[in-house]
Amino acid sequence: MYELIKRLYPICCSITGEGTRETLNIIKEYIPIEIHEVPTGTKVFDWSIPKEWNITDAYVKNSKGERIVDFKKSNVHILNYSVPIKKKLPLAELKKHLFTLPEAPDQVPYLTSYYEENWGFCITHRQYEELKEDEYEVCVDSSLKDGHLTYGELLIEGALEDEVLFTTYICHPSLCNDNLSGIALQTLLASALKDKQLNYSYRFLFIPETIGAITWLSLNENKVPKIKHGLVATCVGDAGKSTYKKTKRGNAIIDKVVEKVLKDSGAEYNIVDFCPFGSDERQFSSLGFNLDVGSLTRTPCNAFAEYHTLADNLDFVAEEYLQDSLDKYLDAVFILEHDGKYLNLNPKCEPNLGKRGLCGLIGGRKGPDHLKEAIFWVLSDSDGNKSLLDTSISSGMPFKIIKQAADLLCETNLLKRVV
Amino acid sequence: MYELIKRLYPICCSITGEGTRETLNIIKEYIPIEIHEVPTGTKVFDWSIPKEWNITDAYVKNSKGERIVDFKKSNVHILNYSVPIKKKLPLAELKKHLFTLPEAPDQVPYLTSYYEENWGFCITHRQYEELKEDEYEVCVDSSLKDGHLTYGELLIEGALEDEVLFTTYICHPSLCNDNLSGIALQTLLASALKDKQLNYSYRFLFIPETIGAITWLSLNENKVPKIKHGLVATCVGDAGKSTYKKTKRGNAIIDKVVEKVLKDSGAEYNIVDFCPFGSDERQFSSLGFNLDVGSLTRTPCNAFAEYHTLADNLDFVAEEYLQDSLDKYLDAVFILEHDGKYLNLNPKCEPNLGKRGLCGLIGGRKGPDHLKEAIFWVLSDSDGNKSLLDTSISSGMPFKIIKQAADLLCETNLLKRVV
Amino acid sequence: MYELIKRLYPICCSITGEGTRETLNIIKEYIPIEIHEVPTGTKVFDWSIPKEWNITDAYVKNSKGERIVDFKKSNVHILNYSVPIKKKLPLAELKKHLFTLPEAPDQVPYLTSYYEENWGFCITHRQYEELKEDEYEVCVDSSLKDGHLTYGELLIEGALEDEVLFTTYICHPSLCNDNLSGIALQTLLASALKDKQLNYSYRFLFIPETIGAITWLSLNENKVPKIKHGLVATCVGDAGKSTYKKTKRGNAIIDKVVEKVLKDSGAEYNIVDFCPFGSDERQFSSLGFNLDVGSLTRTPCNAFAEYHTLADNLDFVAEEYLQDSLDKYLDAVFILEHDGKYLNLNPKCEPNLGKRGLCGLIGGRKGPDHLKEAIFWVLSDSDGNKSLLDTSISSGMPFKIIKQAADLLCETNLLKRVV
């Protein structure tokens, strides 16, 4: 995943434009996404698709002709969606178009102005304060023209029409944790699932944040009822512990699944309640859709200082954290695929496990026989209404051992799956 | 409020008699209460109105003729409702009629004997222990005659027949926190509301404790169903933090309202569960009525040492605490008046707030834009079933900001009130 | 109870055999249990009654003819249910039949092999490690023949057909806390109840663990629906604090009863959730029966080091702890017998308790009048749906005071029992 992030890092993305196409084409080398183009002006609910933005160069030069701010050094220096400009101007006027983080004077912020025509540059506050009176030349060689909003989509079909949605956003340029990490994780997750025999169908979206989610929902309302569970993949590559932001409902199946995955992982984690800001969970959870979409991240975006700055770079993420996140996504898929409701076929008293070879026969002192414990839990709970996930939660045992116990009991005709 | 307490402090009140009339007439200078007189002997549920008690003088003299206990120094010295007596008696017999607090030997207790004919004096335990053998003269110049129980009532009519009840008791003589503070708060609260355009109707009762509440309920059973929420105002003037005693139901709207007021205040507070003792909440909450009546006090009566002693005097309460309590009562009224259920008119994805001028347009780094957060919460919750109070509780945001967000959304036709 | 334990301690019990008969005959000296014999081979659900096991002697001798392991010194030295054997064998082969506790090298474990034919001896790990190469003689003078499984049963009939089940197991030889303590407690509990006028009927089972519970349930399915509440009595004699393992349902009446008993006791205690292992609660709670059976013990069996070792001896239990446990069982019976739902006959406001002599009449300062508080709680709660147990829980007052208050209110016609 880290290699993929390195490939995507130089591309200047935004909510529209060549950057998103370039990104999606690289993803397509890994997984067979379909790339959709939605024309400027298309009405999507309360919004319409904006003009397509592209940029080739941008700088601020001092009177000596030195580039003191240079888009070529980092995409983050340009106020994203800046309109084209080329002119000379004094310091006072320039300053109206310079954006900084006074509280973090060595950081370059990442900022956007999608829906109000503006231009500007993002620099450190230290540089801002050292600027001298001079005649500056600013140049933004960008274009804002009728074009398209571009997004990628992949549906991996399983036995069921019921879908699990994974969605991530592709609009942030040159920010590694937020959100090249999400793109990389979803790409490798889809790659891992695409040739498997699956129960659920899995839909992957690679879209611009907010306007992309609104666009997809607007153009695909007929598909919405199939989506039973969803996760927004973002900020999955930093060293922090995993954080799960619950669905709006707060007790959806996906909530129970992810909380169980985190608990079974043995590592520390955080669970936070839903709030109607954050990423695209807020579109999928809006009252008109009410989808059960949570978000499994590492450090939440409002809790790391590098968020939306130039410091969210290739040093801020690492393969081991990406892999740990991916493992948890795969574990969630494992539970979704293997959960079910079972019926105990020998409900009156415990069955004679010994005569079926299901446990050691020297009774007496207690030992840590987890599988035997799991067998008792499954027998005790399997009334046809409690799922294996429920049993794994109430027993505190790992889902995988509970599932193994259920399989053994099915093999010996003590249990059968009913749902 | 403190000035009103100072005026009421010298009056010798009880559950009947001229003291209550005098108190109610002073209240009437501030707000247009109606004064009701209920004759002795009137049956009120399991009780009947007792004889009216009045007192002009009372003392204990030693053989030198010195008043060693003197009602004229404080109303608290007389066992409230003492029958008339005038006789000479030795120390041993006198002691049967002296009441003290051995565990607080410098305090004079306040005691009553409403329903058993008795007479007595309340003194410090220190004085009690220093009394010498002597021939004492006791005099209680009181009368217990057929008369009336007197109470005051004010209904401020709003748009709705639904009522909010505020009730306080007027029967404790010369005790400032318990309960001249409650009288003063209710008087000023009624004064603040009486000329406003209100949604609810507000009923204020100024009654003797227990027998007064029983009397009002007995004579006004037809009005009971209109009462939707209620608070008993008592002990609201001391320096302690606010305490809310919940309704019997424990999750009534008034419980949620007052808990939110206390949380939004930013100050420390206590919430305690209902118990069937305390003040008149126990009559209004009795099984036959089951009204949702809580009690918002400061230090609860069983938690301050001055309770029911001469030390609950003018030094024990202060205007700043009275004002803080009144503010919280007014905030509760604010929520009751402005709560409502709303419907999001743009339920599919978030609306474009920018094109409606509802938020700044430079996106990027998070800032503390509370109003924008409130707007998202209201949009996310307003399904017609959750109230603004619910949203303010689940979001943790102040009710007033949530209300402001709802108003802005209504103005831009993104929201409408449904209940 | 300690004397009874001392009498039972020498007997070599197992799930079948003369030891259980001897034990039951001693119990029968105290209470009129019926002794049942179920023949070998009888099908009981998924199981069948095993052959009857009896043993007269067993030892390991070294080549000098010294008994280095001797069943006559303790029943625990023999692997319970060992098949007969008599032969000479070298150390290496002997070791395959020696069982120890390496992690507790001075303890002799208690072990069984009911359902796999085997023989063996239980010794300290220290002795095991010191054994030298030698020719050993092993002798197990046991028999495994068609016979019976034996259990004891007593039904004390009350006014109702509804039953409370107390069950304990008799199959562990020479282990005092687990479970001669349970046998002694149940014997004395039945003795205390057998001549009383009771509301519920009380069924006492003295059975071999697991196979005995399965046997009783299999042969008495028609009686199961009468059992409304149950407790497994085991490990009730050690110095640890009381522990209650909840029923599978977790909020059954017996759960509320025992939790209240423990709370009212004033002593520390533990409450643990149900799990489908432990003792016979797992048979009674199996899905086919779902009986509300909890278990009130002292230290749980998996939490004391002496569990299933020779160290669970006569020094490990004491009369004072047995008595404390018995008192709690009796308190649970008290609540079950006296709980009920009541109706307040004076629901509108509080009744005039004074005129009925139900409380002191000098009002004023608060005192600790618990009975008066209990009276108010009962009046406040008695809507015909809340039980006295519910009221005692929500008020935090001892059940016995709540019951006393209800009795006083019934005597004065302010309350009547409805259920």
Short mmCIF file of C-alpha atoms in Angstrom, two decimals, chain B residues 45-47 99 101 110-113 116 118 210 214 217 221 248 274-277 282-283 286-289 301 305 307-309, chain C residues 344 346-356 361-366 372-374 376-383 397 414:
data_model
loop_
_atom_site.label_atom_id
_atom_site.label_comp_id
_atom_site.label_asym_id
_atom_site.label_seq_id
_atom_site.Cartn_x
_atom_site.Cartn_y
_atom_site.Cartn_z
CA PHE B 45 -59.06 13.91 50.94
CA ASP B 46 -57.92 12.04 54.06
CA TRP B 47 -57.47 15.26 56.01
CA PHE B 99 -37.05 21.29 72.58
CA LEU B 101 -30.77 19.96 69.36
CA TYR B 110 -37.72 25.04 64.46
CA LEU B 111 -40.45 22.53 65.36
CA THR B 112 -44.18 22.19 64.89
CA SER B 113 -47.07 20.29 66.44
CA GLU B 116 -51.39 16.95 68.36
CA ASN B 118 -49.18 20.59 72.72
CA THR B 210 -48.41 19.37 52.81
CA ILE B 214 -53.52 18.48 49.70
CA LEU B 217 -55.40 19.24 44.87
CA GLU B 221 -59.04 18.10 40.80
CA LYS B 248 -41.13 10.15 40.13
CA PHE B 274 -37.09 11.03 43.34
CA CYS B 275 -37.98 9.88 46.82
CA PRO B 276 -41.44 10.11 48.34
CA PHE B 277 -40.43 12.54 51.07
CA ARG B 282 -44.82 14.02 47.08
CA GLN B 283 -48.45 15.19 46.97
CA SER B 286 -48.91 10.65 44.66
CA LEU B 287 -50.35 7.69 42.76
CA GLY B 288 -53.73 9.32 42.30
CA PHE B 289 -52.20 12.23 40.37
CA CYS B 301 -32.66 20.57 52.91
CA ALA B 305 -26.76 22.24 59.06
CA TYR B 307 -31.93 23.61 58.06
CA HIS B 308 -34.91 24.21 60.37
CA THR B 309 -32.91 26.24 62.88
CA ASN C 344 -52.58 1.96 47.72
CA ASN C 346 -55.66 6.22 49.51
CA PRO C 347 -53.89 7.20 46.28
CA LYS C 348 -54.69 10.91 46.27
CA CYS C 349 -52.06 12.69 48.35
CA GLU C 350 -50.54 11.12 51.40
CA PRO C 351 -52.86 9.75 54.05
CA ASN C 352 -53.01 11.31 57.50
CA LEU C 353 -50.68 8.86 59.21
CA GLY C 354 -50.88 10.74 62.50
CA LYS C 355 -54.55 10.11 63.07
CA ARG C 356 -53.84 6.39 62.56
CA LEU C 361 -46.32 13.82 65.58
CA ILE C 362 -43.70 16.41 66.46
CA GLY C 363 -42.72 17.45 62.94
CA GLY C 364 -39.64 19.37 61.99
CA ARG C 365 -36.01 18.28 61.95
CA LYS C 366 -35.33 15.11 60.01
CA LYS C 372 -41.82 5.99 58.27
CA GLU C 373 -39.67 6.26 55.15
CA ALA C 374 -40.62 2.73 54.21
CA PHE C 376 -43.93 6.50 52.23
CA TRP C 377 -42.13 4.31 49.70
CA VAL C 378 -44.79 1.63 49.84
CA LEU C 379 -47.57 4.20 49.46
CA SER C 380 -45.74 5.84 46.57
CA ASP C 381 -45.08 2.62 44.68
CA SER C 382 -48.10 0.44 45.32
CA ASP C 383 -49.99 0.79 42.08
CA MET C 397 -34.28 -0.01 51.94
CA LEU C 414 -54.48 2.04 53.57
#
